[in-house]
Amino acid sequence: MCTTATLVLTATVLVAPAAHADRATPAAPGDPVELIYTRGWVDGFSVVRADGAGTAPFTPNGIDAVDAVSKDGKRLAGRSSGVNDRRIRTVDVDGTKPTNIVIPGDLSGGDPVFSPDGSKLYLDGDVPDDHGNQSRLLVAPADRDATAQPLLPAQAVSCDRFLSTSTGRYAFTRTAPIGTRCDGASSVMLYTPETGVVEPAVELNDAGVEVPVGGFFPSISPDGTRLVYMRMLAGDERAELRVLDLATKRSKALYEGSDMWAARWSPDGRYLAFGVFNTSKRLDLVTGQVNSLGDGQTVPIWANRTVTPSVGVRVYGSNAITTGVATSRFKFDAASSASGARKANVAVLTRSDAFYDGLAGAGLAGAKGGPMLLTPKEGLAPAVSAELARILSPGATVYVLGDEGVVSAAVDTQIRALGLTPKRLAGNTVAETGVAIANELTSAPKEVFVATAAEYYDALAAGAAAGSTPDATVVFSWGNTLPAATANYLNGLDRSKTKVTAVGGPAVVALNSASIRIDATADGRTAPDTAKLLAEHAFAHPKAAALATMATWQDALTGGALIAGKGPLLLATQTTLPQGSANYLTAEAASLDRVVVVGGSDVLDDTVAAQAASLTGPQGFHDFVDSPNGDVKVSIG
């Protein structure tokens, strides 16, 4: 419970879209946001600025705990955590024009707040007057040195704190005195500067009768129509966050918890941000969803520095085959209207119940510019047939991976019936199929990724990397053994022009056993670690990454083709984001702004998806888009 100023946390103000200044326009996923925030807890603070290049602490001319930002984002107000000299400092965001506001008493815990036009600074303090040392609301000019003056006339006992502003109407907390202390019940008051009227905010109770609003930490929405506040729950150490419609006087509970701190509005009025002990939360008032804004005593404050939030998007169908179709629908437009990167040139097809011949398919699909699709051995799944007809122009090539014992001849017939051209890439072994695919891509590769085909993990990550690397191929070992087809392929290359990258421990052993030089290695303790090392090797500052389950291979195969050309494929379990995957997302957060989760929540939990997306956003700020059947499009670079 945090009902007084004893907890040393700065104000929580939500980052918000700069591109949607109109409060009535909801933010689009990935719209630019503006972010300056304070990070710290009791024993010290740092002010951090985030932009497109990442985050970095900075010192805004003596302020190391930002408490407020003017509405235009040009001016900051705050204090130094190491100085208790009854002063609030204001400064432009570039560190110029510093001023000091002196409090004629002791500075209390209420955060300063700028007037809507930025000319004044409101705050509260324990100010001595004829009635003793009282908690008073104060006001001072925001652009020059001054001593703060009382905002309201003196009262016998004054217990006013936590003022917020909107479009000219202010809200604050008035606490009933007990003796000379402000320890009684708290009420929400409204103040209109033009008239000087101070009145209680009122709401309708369950009987429809107007009653004063009991609560604290009030904040009026940017358009002045709603008020959010906190209220303690009877007989409990918990509080609830409530919102009041000032016109209808109806209120409702939004969130319940312990150790909550003041809620603030995003400038577009859609979101609320509030502290919960040493974390910050974001509540979407449209969907009701609550996301984390970051841990580690981080308090975001919106300002005029533009950043781009991470966008997590889940692409999925009802099963593995339709998830593959969903990845195609998500990435490619219909042939009749497609252009540029959204036009599919080919499609790659493999069977849906065995991974071997399809392992290099993601690399082929990525390099050739098409989706990776799955189908039963006996014939085309109806959804796949419809997708081929949708995205491919007449005569386009559909690569079929594996011989007719892997994918039946009936599939070729069905492809021709669609006006398309089937092309088989196959061999007597998985290794031979891999070499056939490699030769289809290029006769002079610049890089060859080698991974075992006895398991699917390493090869799937290698396929996504190959699809994003110009003139790259994937070929296979079989566990620790290098098949003759692969050895012959590698020995036939001009090694002065081609480097060989071993992906995973089995490939390392197989290549060494065959006396084939290894130029680079991605070999982790676990499959997610190997995928992470390969991502570090193959991608410099990627804009996107895909996340797929490691429990099965289908989603990672089609997801690898989806992300090819954009970024790496990372692995997770249904309920856990492995440390290697998490570390990669964190390390590349400055460039990553899309995390594509392939598969439904039955294969990767929502918590895993949200965690992955939050790691790439500034202090966890992210949007999440649900794309069932691939129908909701979000740019992935």
XYZ file of C-alpha atoms in Angstrom:
637
model
C 0.000 0.000 0.000
C 1.312 3.442 -0.912
C -0.957 6.175 0.365
C 1.688 8.600 1.543
C 4.892 10.063 0.185
C 7.225 7.760 2.067
C 7.866 5.567 -0.970
C 10.492 7.198 -3.154
C 9.202 6.623 -6.678
C 8.857 9.233 -9.365
C 5.599 9.805 -11.218
C 4.542 7.186 -13.712
C 3.543 8.745 -17.032
C 2.973 6.558 -20.054
C 4.963 6.724 -23.238
C 2.582 7.561 -26.049
C 2.414 7.753 -29.843
C 3.772 10.981 -31.279
C 2.148 10.274 -34.616
C -1.343 10.329 -33.125
C -1.565 13.602 -31.289
C -5.326 13.682 -31.820
C -6.724 12.104 -28.666
C -9.591 10.504 -30.585
C -7.236 8.544 -32.853
C -6.029 5.256 -31.369
C -2.385 4.401 -31.740
C -1.434 2.061 -34.547
C 0.931 -0.787 -33.683
C 4.507 0.373 -33.864
C 3.738 4.078 -34.162
C 6.647 6.224 -32.969
C 6.615 6.951 -29.260
C 8.420 9.488 -27.123
C 10.322 8.411 -24.078
C 12.379 9.841 -21.266
C 12.233 7.953 -18.008
C 13.706 7.735 -14.554
C 15.263 4.541 -13.284
C 15.998 4.068 -9.590
C 14.768 3.286 -6.118
C 15.429 5.121 -2.850
C 19.221 4.870 -2.983
C 19.675 6.767 -6.219
C 18.241 7.497 -9.639
C 19.390 7.892 -13.196
C 17.551 9.614 -16.010
C 17.549 7.628 -19.231
C 16.802 8.746 -22.760
C 15.676 6.187 -25.341
C 15.838 6.715 -29.075
C 16.215 4.637 -32.194
C 19.830 3.824 -31.350
C 19.058 2.434 -27.908
C 19.003 3.823 -24.392
C 21.548 5.847 -22.477
C 21.622 7.644 -19.114
C 21.960 11.399 -19.284
C 22.065 14.210 -16.759
C 19.588 17.000 -17.564
C 21.594 19.699 -15.755
C 21.201 18.645 -12.162
C 18.053 16.511 -12.345
C 18.560 12.845 -11.629
C 14.921 11.966 -10.952
C 12.513 13.311 -13.565
C 9.094 13.934 -12.006
C 7.265 15.766 -14.795
C 7.467 16.659 -18.460
C 5.647 19.591 -20.025
C 2.868 18.765 -22.464
C 4.977 19.841 -25.448
C 7.827 17.636 -24.242
C 10.313 20.495 -24.120
C 10.816 20.934 -20.395
C 11.551 18.621 -17.459
C 11.032 19.055 -13.746
C 12.532 17.008 -10.950
C 15.003 16.822 -8.129
C 18.269 15.304 -7.088
C 17.913 12.183 -4.970
C 21.010 13.181 -2.991
C 19.861 16.722 -2.199
C 17.084 17.615 0.204
C 17.247 21.393 -0.040
C 13.576 22.184 -0.621
C 14.080 22.782 -4.320
C 12.550 21.542 -7.538
C 14.569 22.122 -10.688
C 13.198 22.756 -14.160
C 15.282 22.501 -17.313
C 14.865 22.112 -21.075
C 15.420 18.553 -22.311
C 18.743 19.603 -23.858
C 19.949 20.753 -20.418
C 19.619 24.482 -21.040
C 17.618 27.158 -19.187
C 17.793 25.671 -15.672
C 15.704 27.232 -12.927
C 15.160 26.474 -9.232
C 11.783 26.530 -7.516
C 12.175 26.983 -3.754
C 9.616 25.474 -1.385
C 8.935 27.698 1.691
C 8.911 24.651 3.950
C 9.561 20.946 3.465
C 9.042 19.284 0.114
C 6.507 16.487 0.472
C 6.031 13.479 -1.753
C 3.606 14.969 -4.273
C 5.076 15.102 -7.744
C 5.328 18.427 -9.552
C 3.199 18.855 -12.642
C 3.256 21.417 -15.452
C 0.226 23.471 -16.380
C -1.190 22.562 -19.822
C 0.638 25.476 -21.469
C 3.894 24.709 -19.656
C 4.200 28.149 -18.077
C 3.551 27.103 -14.478
C 4.632 24.317 -12.194
C 2.281 22.956 -9.552
C 3.542 20.972 -6.564
C 2.874 20.469 -2.886
C 4.854 21.009 0.267
C 4.583 21.287 4.034
C 4.445 25.044 4.324
C 4.469 27.001 7.648
C 1.663 29.543 8.027
C -0.525 31.024 10.765
C -2.118 27.611 11.334
C 1.151 25.709 11.667
C 3.071 23.578 9.198
C 0.453 22.627 6.614
C 0.381 20.455 3.500
C -0.384 22.983 0.781
C -0.754 23.028 -2.973
C 1.781 25.430 -4.476
C 2.383 27.137 -7.799
C 5.432 28.773 -9.375
C 6.542 29.985 -12.806
C 8.221 27.147 -14.704
C 10.716 29.261 -16.637
C 12.537 31.302 -13.980
C 13.876 31.085 -10.422
C 11.095 31.624 -7.939
C 9.669 30.710 -4.558
C 6.519 28.637 -4.804
C 3.366 30.317 -3.514
C 0.178 28.767 -2.075
C -2.370 27.991 -4.758
C -5.461 28.092 -2.512
C -6.395 30.248 0.489
C -5.126 29.060 3.862
C -7.390 26.820 5.917
C -7.421 26.004 9.617
C -5.825 22.653 8.801
C -4.707 22.087 5.206
C -4.037 18.584 3.927
C -3.922 18.958 0.128
C -1.569 16.955 -2.086
C -1.085 15.204 -5.437
C -2.483 17.680 -7.920
C -2.905 16.857 -11.617
C -3.881 19.037 -14.566
C -5.700 18.506 -17.830
C -7.295 21.113 -20.093
C -7.713 23.766 -17.419
C -9.374 21.720 -14.682
C -7.295 20.306 -11.853
C -7.784 17.415 -9.457
C -6.062 16.848 -6.120
C -6.280 14.812 -2.923
C -7.669 16.409 0.246
C -7.077 14.376 3.395
C -9.181 14.879 6.503
C -7.063 16.049 9.445
C -6.785 14.112 12.684
C -5.537 16.655 15.158
C -2.691 18.411 13.410
C -1.849 15.472 11.150
C -3.167 14.601 7.727
C -4.073 11.016 8.595
C -7.810 10.870 7.890
C -9.826 9.729 4.895
C -8.810 11.064 1.480
C -11.213 12.674 -0.975
C -10.791 13.765 -4.571
C -11.300 17.481 -5.148
C -11.673 19.485 -8.360
C -10.311 23.005 -8.844
C -11.177 25.390 -11.695
C -8.614 28.225 -11.881
C -10.828 30.541 -13.926
C -13.494 30.673 -11.203
C -11.433 29.703 -8.174
C -14.096 27.110 -7.277
C -12.969 24.073 -5.279
C -15.513 21.264 -5.088
C -15.528 17.545 -4.394
C -15.655 15.135 -7.303
C -18.845 13.085 -7.093
C -19.900 9.673 -8.375
C -23.092 7.641 -8.350
C -23.180 4.867 -5.785
C -24.979 1.543 -6.289
C -28.274 3.215 -5.397
C -27.766 5.928 -8.021
C -27.136 8.617 -5.381
C -24.350 11.173 -5.821
C -21.600 10.767 -3.210
C -18.155 12.368 -2.874
C -15.325 10.391 -4.441
C -13.138 8.881 -1.764
C -9.632 8.169 -2.986
C -6.197 9.506 -3.741
C -3.719 10.004 -6.600
C -6.357 11.567 -8.924
C -5.495 12.306 -12.553
C -7.752 13.846 -15.192
C -7.636 12.511 -18.743
C -6.062 14.728 -21.431
C -9.463 15.652 -22.868
C -10.866 16.465 -19.413
C -13.715 13.931 -19.559
C -12.506 11.215 -17.160
C -10.746 10.974 -13.852
C -8.687 8.050 -12.616
C -7.979 7.549 -8.928
C -7.086 4.907 -6.372
C -9.205 3.723 -3.473
C -8.223 1.543 -0.545
C -10.273 -1.619 -0.108
C -11.963 -2.004 3.259
C -10.170 -4.270 5.702
C -7.325 -4.970 3.312
C -3.887 -3.710 2.396
C -4.909 -3.628 -1.250
C -6.175 -0.822 -3.432
C -8.175 -0.614 -6.616
C -7.655 1.648 -9.589
C -10.910 3.269 -10.719
C -11.984 5.533 -13.544
C -14.824 8.078 -13.301
C -16.737 9.590 -16.203
C -17.073 13.218 -15.083
C -20.206 13.799 -17.192
C -22.262 10.732 -16.208
C -20.656 10.462 -12.731
C -20.370 6.695 -13.172
C -17.195 4.931 -12.131
C -15.787 1.423 -12.441
C -12.871 -0.569 -11.092
C -9.996 -1.250 -13.499
C -7.283 -3.037 -11.518
C -6.670 -4.331 -8.011
C -3.344 -4.852 -6.258
C -0.933 -3.992 -3.462
C 1.800 -1.353 -3.344
C 0.318 0.657 -6.193
C 1.501 4.111 -7.141
C -0.111 6.969 -9.029
C -1.719 6.254 -12.407
C -1.195 8.637 -15.308
C -2.762 8.941 -18.739
C -1.142 8.564 -22.113
C -1.623 11.754 -24.139
C -4.075 9.984 -26.460
C -6.227 8.956 -23.467
C -6.263 5.263 -24.348
C -3.753 3.948 -21.819
C -3.021 4.283 -18.139
C 0.373 3.651 -16.610
C 0.845 3.030 -12.899
C 3.427 1.687 -10.511
C 3.099 -1.626 -8.663
C 5.891 -1.783 -6.086
C 9.050 -1.747 -8.223
C 7.467 -2.260 -11.644
C 5.350 -0.239 -14.020
C 2.167 -1.445 -15.709
C 0.219 -0.291 -18.758
C -3.549 -0.751 -18.925
C -5.339 -0.512 -22.265
C -8.731 1.080 -21.591
C -10.119 -0.280 -24.864
C -9.177 -3.943 -24.439
C -8.652 -4.079 -20.669
C -5.278 -5.763 -21.217
C -2.501 -5.043 -18.712
C 1.125 -5.236 -19.902
C 4.396 -4.711 -18.085
C 6.319 -1.533 -18.856
C 9.456 -2.941 -17.265
C 10.965 -4.090 -14.011
C 13.936 -2.868 -12.056
C 12.348 0.204 -10.520
C 11.782 1.761 -13.919
C 9.349 4.649 -14.298
C 8.664 5.798 -17.887
C 7.782 9.419 -18.608
C 6.678 10.550 -22.034
C 8.588 13.369 -23.650
C 9.624 14.578 -27.081
C 12.231 11.966 -27.962
C 10.845 9.633 -30.634
C 11.325 5.880 -30.355
C 9.537 2.926 -31.897
C 7.880 0.379 -29.622
C 8.359 -3.300 -30.221
C 5.444 -4.979 -31.958
C 4.787 -8.587 -31.119
C 2.546 -10.378 -33.600
C 1.216 -13.917 -33.353
C 0.660 -15.620 -36.718
C -1.205 -18.915 -36.542
C -3.819 -21.274 -37.869
C -5.808 -24.111 -36.347
C -3.076 -26.696 -37.010
C 0.437 -26.967 -38.454
C -0.757 -26.926 -42.074
C -2.972 -23.868 -41.630
C -0.295 -22.116 -39.585
C 1.961 -22.530 -42.618
C -0.766 -21.008 -44.765
C -1.113 -18.203 -42.214
C 2.589 -17.343 -42.547
C 2.111 -17.106 -46.314
C -0.987 -14.924 -46.012
C 0.818 -12.710 -43.537
C 3.844 -12.151 -45.767
C 2.430 -12.188 -49.324
C -0.441 -10.435 -51.070
C -2.674 -11.925 -53.737
C -0.859 -12.261 -57.062
C -3.297 -9.885 -58.779
C -2.391 -7.009 -56.450
C 1.055 -7.906 -55.086
C 4.213 -5.926 -55.752
C 7.687 -5.606 -54.307
C 8.504 -7.729 -51.283
C 4.859 -8.749 -50.875
C 4.807 -10.581 -54.215
C 5.529 -14.312 -54.026
C 7.723 -15.576 -56.854
C 7.593 -19.275 -55.948
C 6.294 -21.590 -53.244
C 8.071 -24.460 -51.507
C 6.148 -27.555 -50.467
C 6.993 -30.498 -48.221
C 5.062 -33.159 -46.336
C 3.467 -32.228 -43.032
C 4.321 -35.288 -40.935
C 8.082 -35.749 -41.484
C 10.767 -33.094 -41.421
C 13.766 -34.646 -43.165
C 13.462 -33.572 -46.804
C 11.993 -30.198 -45.881
C 14.742 -29.070 -43.510
C 16.484 -26.880 -46.078
C 13.152 -25.597 -47.405
C 13.092 -22.382 -45.402
C 16.403 -21.343 -46.948
C 15.113 -22.106 -50.442
C 11.832 -20.264 -49.835
C 13.599 -17.253 -48.384
C 16.128 -17.008 -51.187
C 13.579 -17.503 -53.965
C 10.947 -15.237 -52.434
C 8.053 -17.449 -51.466
C 6.372 -19.259 -48.579
C 7.125 -22.665 -47.100
C 3.958 -24.775 -47.023
C 3.072 -28.196 -45.613
C 0.719 -30.797 -47.000
C -0.185 -34.441 -46.387
C 1.833 -36.941 -48.392
C -1.169 -38.111 -50.444
C -2.260 -34.764 -51.885
C -2.630 -31.022 -51.465
C -4.541 -29.868 -48.421
C -7.465 -27.669 -49.564
C -6.097 -24.656 -47.656
C -2.714 -25.081 -49.338
C -4.265 -25.417 -52.782
C -6.242 -22.221 -52.225
C -3.137 -20.376 -51.014
C -1.064 -21.424 -54.025
C -3.827 -20.163 -56.310
C -4.011 -16.887 -54.350
C -0.360 -15.862 -54.286
C 1.181 -17.281 -57.496
C 0.843 -16.072 -61.048
C 0.124 -18.658 -63.768
C 3.161 -20.760 -64.600
C 5.001 -19.966 -61.353
C 7.211 -22.664 -59.864
C 6.194 -24.745 -56.867
C 9.173 -26.626 -55.470
C 8.270 -30.065 -54.105
C 10.885 -31.399 -51.686
C 11.456 -35.146 -51.640
C 10.722 -37.929 -54.119
C 7.320 -39.501 -54.746
C 7.790 -41.758 -51.742
C 7.898 -38.596 -49.620
C 5.281 -36.484 -51.438
C 3.070 -38.406 -53.836
C 2.860 -37.809 -57.594
C -0.753 -36.709 -57.068
C 0.575 -33.450 -55.622
C 2.338 -32.621 -58.901
C -0.895 -33.276 -60.791
C -2.840 -30.973 -58.487
C -0.226 -28.229 -58.862
C -0.462 -28.431 -62.656
C -4.259 -28.243 -62.407
C -3.802 -24.869 -60.702
C -1.857 -23.597 -63.717
C 1.448 -23.804 -61.841
C 4.689 -25.680 -62.508
C 5.884 -28.328 -60.041
C 9.633 -28.870 -59.697
C 10.993 -31.782 -57.668
C 14.175 -31.430 -55.647
C 14.977 -34.852 -54.271
C 17.601 -37.464 -53.607
C 17.809 -40.978 -52.243
C 18.798 -39.619 -48.814
C 18.167 -36.472 -46.811
C 21.727 -35.384 -47.490
C 21.211 -35.803 -51.247
C 18.009 -33.763 -51.103
C 19.904 -31.064 -49.228
C 22.583 -30.972 -51.938
C 19.895 -30.830 -54.662
C 18.359 -27.801 -52.957
C 21.774 -26.194 -52.539
C 22.583 -26.628 -56.230
C 19.218 -25.098 -57.147
C 20.152 -21.993 -55.201
C 23.667 -21.356 -56.496
C 26.682 -23.098 -57.977
C 29.078 -20.804 -56.139
C 27.870 -20.220 -52.568
C 29.597 -17.663 -50.406
C 28.569 -19.458 -47.215
C 27.403 -23.000 -46.485
C 25.647 -23.829 -43.233
C 26.088 -27.437 -42.128
C 23.696 -28.940 -39.550
C 22.584 -32.407 -38.560
C 19.418 -33.793 -40.150
C 19.029 -36.512 -37.524
C 17.290 -33.863 -35.366
C 15.515 -30.756 -36.560
C 16.530 -27.966 -34.138
C 19.830 -26.786 -35.594
C 18.790 -27.232 -39.225
C 15.676 -25.091 -38.816
C 17.692 -22.153 -37.494
C 20.234 -22.719 -40.267
C 17.494 -22.625 -42.913
C 16.237 -19.253 -41.728
C 19.794 -17.903 -41.687
C 20.493 -19.217 -45.191
C 17.301 -17.636 -46.500
C 18.523 -14.267 -45.254
C 22.144 -14.585 -46.418
C 22.920 -13.893 -50.083
C 24.322 -16.912 -51.930
C 24.057 -19.202 -48.911
C 23.041 -22.860 -48.752
C 22.298 -25.530 -46.137
C 23.575 -29.088 -46.294
C 23.473 -31.867 -43.731
C 25.437 -34.205 -41.568
C 23.710 -37.222 -40.063
C 24.510 -36.743 -36.424
C 28.300 -36.932 -36.037
C 28.762 -38.464 -39.495
C 29.172 -36.554 -42.750
C 27.334 -38.342 -45.582
C 29.189 -38.832 -48.845
C 26.817 -36.510 -50.725
C 27.563 -33.639 -48.333
C 31.317 -34.321 -48.275
C 31.471 -34.382 -52.072
C 29.509 -31.135 -52.277
C 31.779 -29.348 -49.818
C 35.002 -30.720 -51.346
C 33.878 -29.516 -54.756
C 33.656 -25.870 -53.644
C 36.323 -23.220 -54.062
C 37.100 -22.719 -50.381
C 38.907 -19.481 -51.068
C 35.484 -18.066 -51.943
C 33.208 -20.137 -49.699
C 33.160 -20.326 -45.927
C 31.680 -23.235 -44.025
C 29.716 -22.577 -40.836
C 29.010 -25.500 -38.516
C 25.649 -25.199 -36.763
C 25.481 -27.341 -33.629
C 27.838 -29.831 -32.010
C 27.073 -32.834 -34.286
C 27.977 -30.802 -37.379
C 31.248 -29.725 -35.769
C 32.194 -33.340 -35.048
C 31.124 -34.542 -38.505
C 33.104 -31.866 -40.359
C 36.197 -32.397 -38.247
C 35.966 -36.156 -38.785
C 35.844 -35.583 -42.538
C 38.801 -33.164 -42.360
C 36.764 -30.306 -43.803
C 37.838 -26.888 -42.608
C 35.328 -25.002 -40.443
C 35.393 -21.222 -40.823
C 32.780 -20.377 -38.201
C 30.880 -22.250 -35.508
C 27.520 -21.782 -33.791
C 27.451 -24.484 -31.143
C 25.538 -23.828 -27.935
C 24.804 -25.951 -24.906
C 21.171 -26.209 -25.969
C 19.236 -25.839 -29.209
C 18.008 -22.315 -28.254
C 21.602 -21.362 -27.444
C 22.758 -22.620 -30.849
C 19.991 -20.655 -32.574
C 21.072 -17.580 -30.618
C 24.738 -17.995 -31.606
C 23.745 -18.470 -35.235
C 21.607 -15.345 -35.078
C 24.579 -13.388 -33.749
C 26.716 -14.766 -36.570
C 24.287 -14.225 -39.429
C 22.476 -10.991 -38.575
C 23.798 -7.522 -37.893
C 21.131 -5.262 -36.360
C 18.066 -7.238 -37.507
C 14.699 -5.498 -37.595
C 12.683 -8.620 -36.827
C 12.952 -12.064 -35.275
C 10.674 -15.102 -35.290
C 9.935 -17.258 -32.268
C 8.706 -20.835 -32.610
C 8.264 -23.852 -30.396
C 11.059 -26.425 -30.221
C 8.607 -29.176 -29.230
C 7.732 -29.763 -32.895
C 9.310 -28.745 -36.194
C 6.441 -27.604 -38.408
C 5.967 -24.045 -37.114
C 9.707 -23.396 -37.037
C 10.025 -24.569 -40.640
C 7.264 -22.371 -42.043
C 8.214 -19.584 -39.613
C 11.802 -19.745 -40.825
C 10.611 -19.001 -44.347
C 8.400 -16.201 -43.030
C 11.257 -14.445 -41.241
C 13.846 -15.155 -43.964
C 15.277 -11.901 -45.235
C 14.168 -10.092 -42.082
C 15.949 -11.741 -39.159
C 16.672 -14.944 -37.261
C 14.575 -17.811 -36.008
C 14.676 -18.301 -32.221
C 13.330 -21.214 -30.190
C 11.204 -21.503 -27.045
C 9.180 -24.016 -25.081
C 5.452 -23.660 -24.570
C 5.819 -21.997 -21.176
C 9.389 -20.670 -21.102
C 11.497 -18.260 -23.109
C 14.961 -19.870 -22.907
C 17.778 -17.719 -21.629
C 19.628 -17.789 -24.947
C 16.598 -16.483 -26.835
C 15.926 -13.870 -24.161
C 19.543 -12.720 -24.159
C 19.527 -12.275 -27.930
C 16.322 -10.230 -27.922
C 17.668 -8.043 -25.141
C 21.039 -7.526 -26.815
C 19.459 -6.574 -30.154
C 16.616 -4.512 -28.695
C 17.927 -1.281 -30.205
C 17.307 -2.527 -33.764
C 14.579 -5.148 -33.258
C 11.058 -3.792 -33.429
C 9.145 -6.905 -34.538
C 8.836 -10.274 -32.833
C 6.790 -12.728 -34.907
C 5.418 -15.578 -32.800
C 4.594 -18.525 -35.062
C 1.820 -20.792 -33.799
C -1.099 -20.452 -31.438
C -1.121 -20.106 -27.669
C -1.445 -23.883 -27.410
C 2.185 -24.169 -28.565
C 3.596 -20.897 -27.154
C 1.855 -19.326 -24.170
C 0.758 -15.702 -24.269
C 3.156 -14.970 -21.408
C 6.093 -16.242 -23.477
C 4.997 -14.197 -26.486
C 4.560 -11.038 -24.407
C 7.907 -11.525 -22.688
C 9.690 -11.848 -26.018
C 8.054 -8.700 -27.395
C 8.651 -6.697 -24.229
C 12.378 -7.442 -24.243
C 12.795 -5.559 -27.505
C 10.748 -2.474 -26.579
C 12.115 0.540 -24.703
C 11.784 -0.537 -21.067
C 9.276 -3.182 -22.067
C 6.891 -0.916 -23.968
C 5.321 -2.935 -26.778
C 2.186 -3.521 -28.790
C 0.845 -6.994 -29.532
C -1.155 -7.929 -32.612
C -3.153 -11.118 -33.026
C -3.081 -12.409 -36.617
C -5.284 -15.524 -36.906
C -4.916 -17.104 -40.341
C -2.338 -14.419 -41.143
C -5.079 -11.947 -42.004
C -3.887 -9.015 -39.864
C -0.828 -7.498 -41.536
C 2.001 -5.768 -39.701
C 5.137 -4.651 -41.490
C 8.180 -6.764 -40.615
C 10.705 -4.520 -42.332
